[in-house]
Tab-separated table of C-alpha atoms in Angstrom:
chain	number	residue	atom	x	y	z
A	1	MET	CA	-10.321	-41.325	-59.711
A	2	GLU	CA	-13.509	-39.453	-60.462
A	3	ALA	CA	-11.981	-36.014	-60.950
A	4	PRO	CA	-12.102	-36.453	-64.975
A	5	THR	CA	-15.670	-37.925	-65.369
A	6	ALA	CA	-16.515	-35.366	-62.867
A	7	ARG	CA	-15.073	-32.352	-64.984
A	8	LEU	CA	-17.042	-34.080	-67.935
A	9	LEU	CA	-20.025	-34.087	-66.764
A	10	THR	CA	-19.944	-30.653	-65.078
A	11	ASP	CA	-18.658	-28.977	-69.175
A	12	PHE	CA	-21.412	-31.021	-70.753
A	13	LEU	CA	-24.398	-29.600	-68.885
A	14	ASP	CA	-22.857	-26.592	-68.199
A	15	SER	CA	-23.922	-25.078	-71.549
A	16	THR	CA	-27.721	-25.926	-70.873
A	17	VAL	CA	-27.788	-24.778	-66.811
A	18	LEU	CA	-26.025	-21.882	-67.368
A	19	LEU	CA	-28.158	-21.158	-70.886
A	20	GLU	CA	-30.096	-18.778	-68.497
A	21	GLN	CA	-27.170	-17.201	-66.853
A	22	THR	CA	-25.524	-16.842	-70.051
A	23	GLN	CA	-28.595	-15.239	-72.364
A	24	TYR	CA	-29.398	-12.675	-69.080
A	25	GLU	CA	-26.002	-11.470	-69.455
A	26	GLU	CA	-26.231	-11.268	-72.814
A	27	GLY	CA	-29.493	-9.087	-73.066
A	28	PHE	CA	-28.391	-7.430	-70.342
A	29	LYS	CA	-25.411	-5.396	-72.399
A	30	ASP	CA	-27.610	-5.089	-75.307
A	31	GLY	CA	-30.113	-3.585	-72.686
A	32	TYR	CA	-27.433	-1.516	-70.858
A	33	ARG	CA	-25.384	-0.731	-74.627
A	34	ASP	CA	-28.760	0.323	-75.905
A	35	GLY	CA	-30.136	2.568	-72.276
A	36	VAL	CA	-26.923	4.694	-72.443
A	37	ALA	CA	-27.189	5.762	-75.881
A	38	SER	CA	-31.049	6.743	-75.589
A	39	GLY	CA	-30.240	8.081	-72.162
A	40	LYS	CA	-27.807	10.765	-73.103
A	41	GLU	CA	-29.982	11.153	-76.012
A	42	GLU	CA	-33.060	12.172	-73.825
A	43	GLY	CA	-30.750	13.587	-71.120
A	44	ARG	CA	-29.561	16.013	-73.086
A	45	GLU	CA	-33.258	16.475	-74.680
A	46	VAL	CA	-34.555	17.328	-70.871
A	47	GLY	CA	-31.566	19.518	-70.326
A	48	LEU	CA	-31.702	21.548	-73.053
A	49	LYS	CA	-35.206	22.059	-72.376
A	50	HIS	CA	-34.787	22.798	-68.496
A	51	GLY	CA	-31.991	24.771	-68.982
A	52	PHE	CA	-34.027	27.257	-71.806
A	53	GLU	CA	-36.553	27.930	-68.954
A	54	VAL	CA	-34.179	28.338	-66.155
A	55	GLY	CA	-32.181	30.477	-68.793
A	56	GLU	CA	-34.824	32.602	-70.361
A	57	GLU	CA	-36.468	32.921	-67.184
A	58	LEU	CA	-33.266	34.792	-65.322
A	59	GLY	CA	-32.446	36.459	-68.570
A	60	PHE	CA	-36.477	38.357	-68.391
A	61	TYR	CA	-35.028	39.296	-64.680
A	62	ARG	CA	-32.035	40.776	-65.161
A	63	GLY	CA	-32.986	42.246	-68.231
A	64	CYS	CA	-35.574	44.410	-66.190
A	65	ILE	CA	-32.772	45.099	-63.901
A	66	GLU	CA	-30.264	46.516	-66.446
A	67	VAL	CA	-33.631	49.012	-67.120
A	68	TRP	CA	-33.907	49.877	-64.072
A	69	LYS	CA	-30.923	50.628	-63.138
A	70	SER	CA	-29.944	52.472	-66.265
A	71	ALA	CA	-33.322	54.774	-64.938
A	72	ILE	CA	-31.699	55.230	-61.819
A	73	MET	CA	-28.120	56.396	-63.356
A	74	ILE	CA	-30.128	58.985	-65.417
A	75	ASP	CA	-32.250	60.372	-62.893
A	76	PRO	CA	-31.768	58.686	-59.292
A	77	ASN	CA	-35.221	59.477	-58.409
A	78	SER	CA	-37.145	57.189	-60.484
A	79	PHE	CA	-37.790	54.688	-57.438
A	80	SER	CA	-38.000	55.630	-53.981
A	81	SER	CA	-35.463	54.450	-52.142
A	82	ARG	CA	-36.388	51.529	-50.662
A	83	VAL	CA	-37.409	49.907	-53.923
A	84	GLN	CA	-33.707	50.268	-55.638
A	85	LYS	CA	-33.058	49.017	-52.091
A	86	ARG	CA	-34.727	45.671	-53.540
A	87	ILE	CA	-34.071	46.395	-57.497
A	88	GLY	CA	-30.156	46.122	-55.657
A	89	GLN	CA	-31.335	43.341	-53.995
A	90	LEU	CA	-32.797	41.173	-56.490
A	91	ALA	CA	-29.769	42.177	-59.012
A	92	GLU	CA	-27.472	40.218	-56.259
A	93	LEU	CA	-29.477	37.250	-56.401
A	94	ALA	CA	-29.478	37.501	-59.965
A	95	GLU	CA	-25.871	37.431	-60.505
A	96	ASN	CA	-25.657	34.665	-57.787
A	97	TYR	CA	-27.541	32.170	-59.556
A	98	PRO	CA	-25.602	29.177	-60.058
A	99	LEU	CA	-26.599	28.626	-64.064
A	100	PHE	CA	-23.485	26.350	-63.996
A	101	GLN	CA	-24.943	23.987	-60.517
A	102	PRO	CA	-27.817	22.455	-61.853
A	103	GLU	CA	-27.410	19.750	-59.489
A	104	ASN	CA	-27.049	22.361	-56.568
A	105	GLN	CA	-30.067	21.500	-54.597
A	106	ASN	CA	-30.953	25.380	-53.341
A	107	VAL	CA	-31.630	26.695	-57.065
A	108	GLN	CA	-35.135	25.902	-57.006
A	109	GLU	CA	-35.138	27.943	-53.580
A	110	MET	CA	-33.107	30.871	-54.934
A	111	MET	CA	-35.481	30.911	-57.865
A	112	ASP	CA	-38.073	31.220	-55.590
A	113	SER	CA	-36.810	34.472	-54.093
A	114	ILE	CA	-35.739	36.090	-56.923
A	115	ARG	CA	-39.319	35.298	-58.245
A	116	LEU	CA	-40.899	37.320	-54.503
A	117	ASN	CA	-38.545	40.028	-54.605
A	118	PHE	CA	-39.459	40.481	-58.607
A	119	LYS	CA	-43.230	40.727	-57.362
A	120	ILE	CA	-42.651	42.703	-54.714
A	121	ILE	CA	-40.509	45.650	-56.765
A	122	SER	CA	-43.351	45.453	-59.393
A	123	VAL	CA	-46.107	45.345	-56.845
A	124	ASN	CA	-44.865	48.447	-55.666
A	125	MET	CA	-43.552	49.849	-58.247
A	126	GLY	CA	-47.695	49.894	-59.217
A	127	VAL	CA	-47.110	47.623	-62.891
A	128	LYS	CA	-48.616	44.608	-63.981
A	129	LEU	CA	-45.060	43.276	-64.606
A	130	GLU	CA	-44.704	39.048	-64.871
A	131	TYR	CA	-42.681	36.728	-66.335
A	132	GLU	CA	-44.476	34.562	-69.183
A	133	GLY	CA	-44.139	31.582	-70.675
A	134	ARG	CA	-41.960	29.580	-67.901
A	135	SER	CA	-43.323	26.401	-67.661
A	136	ARG	CA	-46.351	25.910	-65.153
A	137	THR	CA	-46.108	22.757	-64.230
A	138	SER	CA	-44.084	23.356	-61.225
A	139	LYS	CA	-44.576	20.596	-58.004
A	140	GLN	CA	-47.205	22.763	-56.283
A	141	ASP	CA	-49.206	22.533	-58.927
A	142	LEU	CA	-48.989	18.986	-59.070
A	143	GLU	CA	-49.926	18.423	-55.259
A	144	ASP	CA	-53.214	21.282	-56.310
A	145	ILE	CA	-54.329	19.092	-59.209
A	146	VAL	CA	-53.796	15.626	-56.455
A	147	VAL	CA	-56.005	17.187	-53.069
B	1	MET	CA	-67.492	43.716	-16.649
B	2	SER	CA	-67.333	43.918	-12.998
B	3	GLU	CA	-70.695	44.450	-12.044
B	4	ILE	CA	-71.691	41.063	-13.838
B	5	ASP	CA	-71.047	38.332	-11.539
B	6	LEU	CA	-69.844	35.945	-14.332
B	7	VAL	CA	-69.685	33.130	-11.052
B	8	ASP	CA	-73.263	32.483	-10.344
B	9	GLY	CA	-74.767	31.845	-13.591
B	10	ASN	CA	-78.253	33.402	-15.008
B	11	LEU	CA	-76.301	35.524	-17.971
B	12	ALA	CA	-78.211	36.341	-20.903
B	13	LEU	CA	-77.775	38.160	-23.747
B	14	LYS	CA	-80.688	40.203	-24.561
B	15	GLU	CA	-81.202	41.069	-28.500
B	16	ILE	CA	-80.852	45.121	-28.997
B	17	GLN	CA	-81.329	45.181	-32.694
B	18	LYS	CA	-81.355	43.517	-36.412
B	19	LEU	CA	-79.733	45.097	-38.720
B	20	ASP	CA	-80.510	44.288	-41.808
B	21	GLY	CA	-79.334	45.804	-45.461
B	22	HIS	CA	-76.884	43.539	-46.650
B	23	THR	CA	-78.445	41.224	-49.558
B	24	ASP	CA	-76.133	38.072	-48.870
B	25	ARG	CA	-74.603	36.544	-46.372
B	26	VAL	CA	-72.826	38.857	-43.820
B	27	TRP	CA	-68.476	37.689	-42.932
B	28	SER	CA	-67.388	39.679	-40.865
B	29	LEU	CA	-67.315	43.206	-38.630
B	30	ALA	CA	-65.146	45.814	-37.074
B	31	TRP	CA	-65.895	48.306	-34.679
B	32	ASN	CA	-64.271	51.487	-34.771
B	33	PRO	CA	-62.088	52.297	-32.179
B	34	ALA	CA	-62.366	55.256	-32.248
B	35	ALA	CA	-65.973	56.216	-31.477
B	36	GLY	CA	-66.961	57.645	-28.451
B	37	ALA	CA	-64.086	60.232	-27.892
B	38	GLY	CA	-64.360	63.053	-30.517
B	39	GLY	CA	-67.899	62.929	-31.139
B	40	LEU	CA	-68.032	60.321	-33.280
B	41	PRO	CA	-71.098	58.073	-32.175
B	42	PRO	CA	-70.387	53.667	-31.903
B	43	THR	CA	-69.448	53.218	-35.318
B	44	LEU	CA	-69.820	49.744	-36.658
B	45	ALA	CA	-68.032	48.307	-39.844
B	46	SER	CA	-69.418	45.249	-42.037
B	47	CYS	CA	-68.948	42.861	-45.091
B	48	SER	CA	-70.863	40.826	-47.357
B	49	GLY	CA	-71.232	38.447	-49.696
B	50	ASP	CA	-73.388	41.293	-51.973
B	51	LYS	CA	-69.533	42.869	-52.933
B	52	THR	CA	-70.312	45.825	-50.616
B	53	ALA	CA	-69.335	46.634	-47.030
B	54	ARG	CA	-71.781	49.058	-45.178
B	55	ILE	CA	-71.362	51.113	-41.714
B	56	TRP	CA	-73.696	51.375	-39.187
B	57	GLN	CA	-74.094	53.817	-36.623
B	58	GLN	CA	-75.832	54.699	-33.059
B	59	GLY	CA	-78.096	57.370	-33.607
B	60	PRO	CA	-79.156	59.921	-30.400
B	61	SER	CA	-81.632	58.048	-29.711
B	62	GLY	CA	-80.257	54.841	-29.522
B	63	SER	CA	-81.228	53.168	-32.635
B	64	TRP	CA	-79.055	51.836	-35.247
B	65	ASN	CA	-79.002	52.803	-38.668
B	66	CYS	CA	-76.355	52.076	-41.551
B	67	THR	CA	-74.900	55.295	-42.230
B	68	ALA	CA	-73.088	54.391	-45.738
B	69	VAL	CA	-72.933	51.483	-48.189
B	70	LEU	CA	-69.078	51.083	-50.205
B	71	GLU	CA	-69.438	49.854	-53.625
B	72	ASP	CA	-68.118	49.558	-56.803
B	73	ALA	CA	-64.947	49.402	-55.512
B	74	HIS	CA	-65.121	45.082	-55.622
B	75	ASN	CA	-66.749	42.826	-58.038
B	76	ARG	CA	-66.712	39.848	-55.645
B	77	THR	CA	-67.656	38.993	-51.933
B	78	VAL	CA	-66.100	41.384	-49.557
B	79	ARG	CA	-64.510	38.763	-46.871
B	80	SER	CA	-63.100	40.824	-44.198
B	81	CYS	CA	-62.822	44.628	-42.818
B	82	ALA	CA	-60.726	46.074	-40.654
B	83	TRP	CA	-60.698	49.845	-38.969
B	84	SER	CA	-57.161	51.681	-38.854
B	85	PRO	CA	-56.605	52.125	-34.929
B	86	CYS	CA	-57.271	55.903	-35.796
B	87	GLY	CA	-60.278	54.920	-36.935
B	88	LYS	CA	-59.981	56.899	-39.801
B	89	LEU	CA	-59.452	54.199	-42.892
B	90	LEU	CA	-61.632	51.131	-43.258
B	91	ALA	CA	-59.706	48.309	-45.125
B	92	THR	CA	-61.295	45.734	-46.865
B	93	GLY	CA	-60.357	42.237	-48.243
B	94	SER	CA	-62.139	40.607	-51.268
B	95	PHE	CA	-62.342	37.328	-53.001
B	96	ASP	CA	-61.392	40.108	-55.834
B	97	ALA	CA	-57.800	39.211	-54.997
B	98	THR	CA	-57.641	43.226	-53.746
B	99	THR	CA	-57.928	44.836	-50.893
B	100	ALA	CA	-59.479	48.413	-51.043
B	101	ILE	CA	-58.800	51.302	-48.397
B	102	TRP	CA	-61.603	53.469	-47.440
B	103	GLN	CA	-61.533	56.970	-46.064
B	104	GLN	CA	-64.521	58.891	-45.031
B	105	ILE	CA	-64.385	62.619	-46.978
B	106	GLY	CA	-67.577	64.711	-46.446
B	107	GLY	CA	-69.830	62.459	-45.897
B	108	ASP	CA	-69.063	59.839	-48.217
B	109	PHE	CA	-66.210	57.551	-47.967
B	110	GLU	CA	-64.482	56.755	-50.632
B	111	CYS	CA	-61.799	54.157	-51.840
B	112	VAL	CA	-58.427	56.189	-51.834
B	113	ALA	CA	-56.302	52.938	-53.229
B	114	THR	CA	-56.314	50.062	-53.828
B	115	LEU	CA	-53.848	46.871	-52.830
B	116	GLU	CA	-53.179	44.157	-55.589
B	117	GLY	CA	-50.691	41.299	-55.375
B	118	HIS	CA	-52.517	38.300	-54.139
B	119	GLU	CA	-52.802	36.176	-56.546
B	120	ASN	CA	-56.563	34.880	-55.247
B	121	GLU	CA	-59.197	35.688	-52.431
B	122	VAL	CA	-58.087	37.647	-50.059
B	123	LYS	CA	-59.180	35.992	-46.612
B	124	GLY	CA	-58.716	38.540	-43.880
B	125	VAL	CA	-56.436	42.136	-43.024
B	126	ALA	CA	-55.218	43.570	-39.780
B	127	TRP	CA	-53.893	46.760	-38.738
B	128	ASN	CA	-50.876	46.829	-36.331
B	129	SER	CA	-51.519	48.627	-32.991
B	130	SER	CA	-49.897	51.654	-34.454
B	131	GLY	CA	-51.259	52.114	-37.756
B	132	SER	CA	-48.229	51.859	-39.749
B	133	PHE	CA	-48.796	48.120	-40.862
B	134	LEU	CA	-51.175	46.878	-42.997
B	135	ALA	CA	-51.335	42.663	-43.358
B	136	THR	CA	-53.494	40.639	-45.656
B	137	CYS	CA	-53.849	37.013	-45.718
B	138	SER	CA	-54.702	34.849	-48.878
B	139	ARG	CA	-56.194	31.923	-50.355
B	140	ASP	CA	-52.774	31.633	-51.964
B	141	LYS	CA	-51.053	30.934	-48.934
B	142	SER	CA	-49.224	33.776	-48.333
B	143	VAL	CA	-49.781	36.914	-46.036
B	144	TRP	CA	-48.954	40.262	-47.130
B	145	ILE	CA	-47.005	42.876	-45.245
B	146	TRP	CA	-47.816	46.370	-46.349
B	147	GLU	CA	-46.118	49.616	-45.232
B	148	MET	CA	-48.485	52.797	-45.084
B	149	GLN	CA	-46.403	56.079	-46.510
B	150	PRO	CA	-47.440	59.534	-46.370
B	151	GLY	CA	-50.779	60.214	-48.785
B	152	ASN	CA	-52.408	56.938	-48.386
B	153	GLU	CA	-49.716	55.123	-50.605
B	154	PHE	CA	-48.963	51.881	-49.963
B	155	ASP	CA	-45.757	49.497	-50.204
B	156	CYS	CA	-45.485	46.153	-50.043
B	157	ALA	CA	-42.897	45.680	-47.662
B	158	SER	CA	-42.598	41.702	-47.687
B	159	VAL	CA	-44.590	38.613	-48.724
B	160	LEU	CA	-44.162	36.124	-46.080
B	161	HIS	CA	-44.667	32.079	-47.347
B	162	GLY	CA	-44.635	29.434	-44.939
B	163	HIS	CA	-48.160	27.805	-44.499
B	164	THR	CA	-49.312	25.110	-47.130
B	165	GLN	CA	-52.440	26.358	-47.657
B	166	ASP	CA	-55.084	28.917	-47.793
B	167	VAL	CA	-54.638	31.631	-44.634
B	168	LYS	CA	-57.972	31.882	-42.919
B	169	MET	CA	-56.858	34.906	-40.810
B	170	VAL	CA	-54.175	37.298	-39.528
B	171	GLN	CA	-54.055	39.524	-36.523
B	172	TRP	CA	-51.328	41.877	-35.102
B	173	HIS	CA	-50.688	41.702	-31.209
B	174	PRO	CA	-52.254	44.661	-29.221
B	175	HIS	CA	-48.851	46.349	-28.887
B	176	LEU	CA	-46.424	44.599	-30.176
B	177	ASP	CA	-45.194	44.024	-33.917
B	178	VAL	CA	-46.058	40.718	-34.229
B	179	LEU	CA	-47.931	39.152	-36.267
B	180	VAL	CA	-49.677	35.911	-36.418
B	181	SER	CA	-51.808	33.808	-39.003
B	182	VAL	CA	-53.240	30.726	-38.849
B	183	SER	CA	-54.547	28.529	-41.823
B	184	TYR	CA	-56.182	25.362	-43.534
B	185	ASP	CA	-53.399	23.579	-42.691
B	186	ASN	CA	-53.719	23.292	-39.333
B	187	SER	CA	-51.170	25.419	-37.774
B	188	ILE	CA	-50.747	29.076	-36.033
B	189	ARG	CA	-48.041	30.732	-37.564
B	190	ILE	CA	-46.243	33.705	-35.865
B	191	TRP	CA	-44.213	36.162	-37.894
B	192	ILE	CA	-41.844	39.176	-36.383
B	193	GLU	CA	-39.678	41.329	-38.614
B	194	ASP	CA	-35.848	40.823	-38.053
B	195	GLY	CA	-33.834	42.055	-39.947
B	196	ASP	CA	-33.398	39.669	-42.579
B	197	LEU	CA	-33.554	39.807	-46.555
B	198	ASN	CA	-36.972	39.788	-46.668
B	199	GLY	CA	-37.722	42.020	-43.637
B	200	TRP	CA	-39.860	39.262	-41.680
B	201	SER	CA	-40.190	35.721	-40.857
B	202	CYS	CA	-41.734	32.843	-38.615
B	203	VAL	CA	-40.138	32.659	-35.417
B	204	GLN	CA	-42.164	30.163	-34.556
B	205	THR	CA	-44.924	27.496	-35.597
B	206	LEU	CA	-47.906	25.973	-33.711
B	207	GLY	CA	-49.036	22.532	-35.230
B	208	GLU	CA	-50.557	19.636	-34.179
B	209	THR	CA	-47.574	18.566	-31.972
B	210	SER	CA	-47.001	21.794	-30.514
B	211	SER	CA	-50.929	21.091	-28.846
B	212	GLY	CA	-52.354	23.165	-31.977
B	213	HIS	CA	-55.009	21.576	-33.877
B	214	SER	CA	-56.059	19.269	-35.772
B	215	SER	CA	-57.893	20.578	-38.426
B	216	THR	CA	-58.512	24.382	-40.207
B	217	VAL	CA	-57.857	27.156	-37.673
B	218	TRP	CA	-60.479	29.543	-38.614
B	219	ALA	CA	-59.947	32.718	-36.466
B	220	LEU	CA	-57.659	34.089	-33.343
B	221	SER	CA	-58.195	36.826	-30.941
B	222	PHE	CA	-55.817	38.148	-28.309
B	223	SER	CA	-56.639	39.683	-24.716
B	224	SER	CA	-56.969	42.915	-24.576
B	225	GLY	CA	-53.767	42.917	-22.844
B	226	GLY	CA	-52.307	40.782	-25.158
B	227	ASP	CA	-51.256	38.288	-23.117
B	228	ARG	CA	-53.626	35.713	-24.031
B	229	MET	CA	-54.621	34.572	-27.747
B	230	VAL	CA	-57.863	32.104	-28.616
B	231	THR	CA	-57.847	30.269	-31.490
B	232	CYS	CA	-60.630	28.546	-32.879
B	233	SER	CA	-60.606	25.387	-34.761
B	234	ASP	CA	-62.678	23.216	-37.421
B	235	ASP	CA	-61.601	20.566	-34.848
B	236	LEU	CA	-64.320	21.750	-32.634
B	237	THR	CA	-61.984	22.920	-30.127
B	238	MET	CA	-60.629	26.255	-28.738
B	239	LYS	CA	-57.616	26.536	-28.036
B	240	ILE	CA	-56.230	29.534	-25.538
B	241	TRP	CA	-52.319	30.124	-25.376
B	242	ASP	CA	-49.815	32.134	-22.966
B	243	THR	CA	-48.414	34.978	-25.160
B	244	THR	CA	-46.366	36.618	-22.361
B	245	ASN	CA	-43.025	36.255	-21.697
B	246	ASN	CA	-42.755	33.780	-19.087
B	247	PRO	CA	-45.681	31.491	-19.130
B	248	SER	CA	-47.026	30.298	-15.834
B	249	GLU	CA	-50.139	28.509	-14.490
B	250	ASP	CA	-50.692	31.866	-12.373
B	251	GLY	CA	-52.386	34.859	-13.896
B	252	SER	CA	-56.354	35.736	-14.590
B	253	TRP	CA	-57.862	36.996	-17.550
B	254	ASP	CA	-60.974	38.889	-16.989
B	255	GLY	CA	-62.219	38.629	-20.720
B	256	ILE	CA	-65.122	36.927	-22.328
B	257	ILE	CA	-64.358	34.861	-25.313
B	258	ALA	CA	-67.074	35.204	-27.346
B	259	THR	CA	-67.861	32.456	-29.982
B	260	GLY	CA	-70.207	31.863	-33.160
B	261	ALA	CA	-70.318	28.940	-35.192
B	262	ALA	CA	-72.500	27.184	-37.926
B	263	ASP	CA	-74.654	25.643	-35.131
B	264	ASP	CA	-75.917	29.149	-35.751
B	265	SER	CA	-75.611	29.781	-32.032
B	266	ILE	CA	-73.484	32.023	-30.185
B	267	CYS	CA	-71.371	30.764	-26.602
B	268	LEU	CA	-69.619	32.876	-24.123
B	269	PHE	CA	-66.824	31.338	-22.152
B	270	HIS	CA	-64.782	32.438	-19.340
B	271	GLU	CA	-61.918	31.799	-16.931
B	272	THR	CA	-62.939	29.540	-14.126
B	273	LYS	CA	-60.874	29.165	-10.946
B	274	ASP	CA	-60.954	25.248	-10.141
B	275	SER	CA	-58.954	24.311	-7.532
B	276	LEU	CA	-60.242	20.847	-8.117
B	277	VAL	CA	-58.371	21.107	-11.844
B	278	GLY	CA	-55.486	23.521	-11.023
B	279	GLY	CA	-54.365	25.538	-13.074
B	280	LEU	CA	-56.073	27.975	-15.642
B	281	SER	CA	-59.528	26.455	-17.047
B	282	TYR	CA	-62.645	28.247	-18.811
B	283	SER	CA	-66.553	27.036	-19.081
B	284	LEU	CA	-68.730	27.360	-20.827
B	285	ILE	CA	-71.248	30.641	-19.070
B	286	LEU	CA	-73.980	31.048	-21.594
B	287	LYS	CA	-75.465	29.670	-24.867
B	288	LYS	CA	-77.627	31.456	-26.953
B	289	ASP	CA	-79.397	28.590	-29.255
B	290	LYS	CA	-80.602	29.845	-32.751
B	291	ALA	CA	-78.899	33.451	-31.722
B	292	HIS	CA	-79.710	33.970	-36.438
B	293	ASP	CA	-81.081	31.601	-38.707
B	294	MET	CA	-77.766	30.516	-40.258
B	295	ASP	CA	-74.457	29.959	-39.867
B	296	VAL	CA	-73.005	33.002	-37.272
B	297	ASN	CA	-69.975	34.047	-39.070
B	298	SER	CA	-68.638	36.395	-36.438
B	299	VAL	CA	-69.006	37.914	-33.249
B	300	GLN	CA	-66.994	41.130	-32.193
B	301	TRP	CA	-67.227	42.568	-28.688
B	302	ASN	CA	-67.655	46.742	-28.642
B	303	PRO	CA	-64.479	47.591	-27.626
B	304	ASN	CA	-65.827	50.618	-25.649
B	305	GLU	CA	-68.502	49.465	-24.514
B	306	PRO	CA	-67.404	46.250	-22.903
B	307	LYS	CA	-71.326	44.521	-22.545
B	308	ILE	CA	-72.190	45.244	-26.406
B	309	LEU	CA	-71.301	42.165	-28.546
B	310	ALA	CA	-72.152	42.307	-32.547
B	311	SER	CA	-72.780	39.315	-34.640
B	312	ALA	CA	-73.008	38.669	-37.978
B	313	SER	CA	-74.759	35.909	-40.161
B	314	ASP	CA	-74.991	33.807	-43.566
B	315	ASP	CA	-78.286	34.673	-43.080
B	316	GLY	CA	-77.778	38.442	-44.427
B	317	SER	CA	-78.374	40.307	-40.425
B	318	ILE	CA	-76.600	41.697	-38.346
B	319	LYS	CA	-77.336	41.050	-34.860
B	320	LEU	CA	-76.656	43.702	-31.828
B	321	TRP	CA	-76.869	42.231	-27.974
B	322	ARG	CA	-76.305	43.247	-24.628
B	323	LEU	CA	-74.649	40.877	-22.056
B	324	THR	CA	-76.949	41.246	-18.511
B	325	GLN	CA	-77.756	39.634	-15.421
B	326	VAL	CA	-81.073	38.591	-14.804
B	327	PRO	CA	-82.492	37.854	-11.647
């Protein structure tokens, strides 16, 4: 019967033949464990930074909206009717921004829409009002650098 | 144009006068649409790299003079100018990112409004047919629509995003509130007001895949009836578009298309009914080589005197031409 001898042979050689395999698996486990740890840490940092930026910008617009709305309450003629309509639109957009859904595909579009409406309002009011401090490295800016 | 036989040839562009005065390249020209009626003599506005716009008028003797210099409103090149349909206001768009509105008060032109909002160079300005809207376009890739309120107040009605590069020119349809823009991104975009949140949206984009241009589209012009539009491009072609409700191969268009180019020449094109080709085709009916010493930036037909053409050049001069038939 060749079976026992064959098995002995396979077993004997196993640890050598499979050395690469076992080392690979060990290394993979180590890397995965370390990666999960550092990934979590990095993710937390990036999320905090990005969340702060979004929150700060949205907060700025909401602050402006609150002041304008108060002014309108005190004196309904503070702004023209079309500016008031735009302020209403901006308030709605800011309200609907999904703060708790960072993976929502539409967030960039919604923020662009908010920025656009804000710009039109400030131009029509004749004031130079701009949110400063947001990271200027948008996809568009990177494109500009490349082209 | 009926007295000139365009088919037989023997056409010439005769130089009537050369207007000097600007101290840098002249970018754009605009004929005052209200001239002729009510005693206003033929009036032409020009704008230049010398940061000013100038008004030129034809005197009783027939010769042209510079009657006003519009300065101190812009601190960079004035790139484009356009008269409102009533002829009372002139809009000037500048590389300083602002658009100035001028009105003649007494004998002088005064800047009565400054429109700020674009992030960088304003490239084009255009009024719609009723004078209620002014459109401006810029290197910032956007087109702004301004609505005129009483007292020369302008409200920004809408900011249009869509182009992916510098927007070179905007023009309104001669009687509909339809806006067309052309850009460094090789496309032509058509915008109308549609009750959207932003009011205006792009209803059609004519890019390379829709038989559009393959390089920067520099300019566009509508036929006076609004049924045809011509665009010209860096790809060395001009394209004529059917802008009617029922695009067809029939119909004719009496207009002559004038073009100026970086080869210092002015070319005139007209429709030919070539029964061999079938359908519509356009051919070159005149080429004026060395019309200027440098690039020709703008050519404009006088809307009130159809055979008169004005041209503006990098050489700082403006020339007035008459289209004639030589025996």
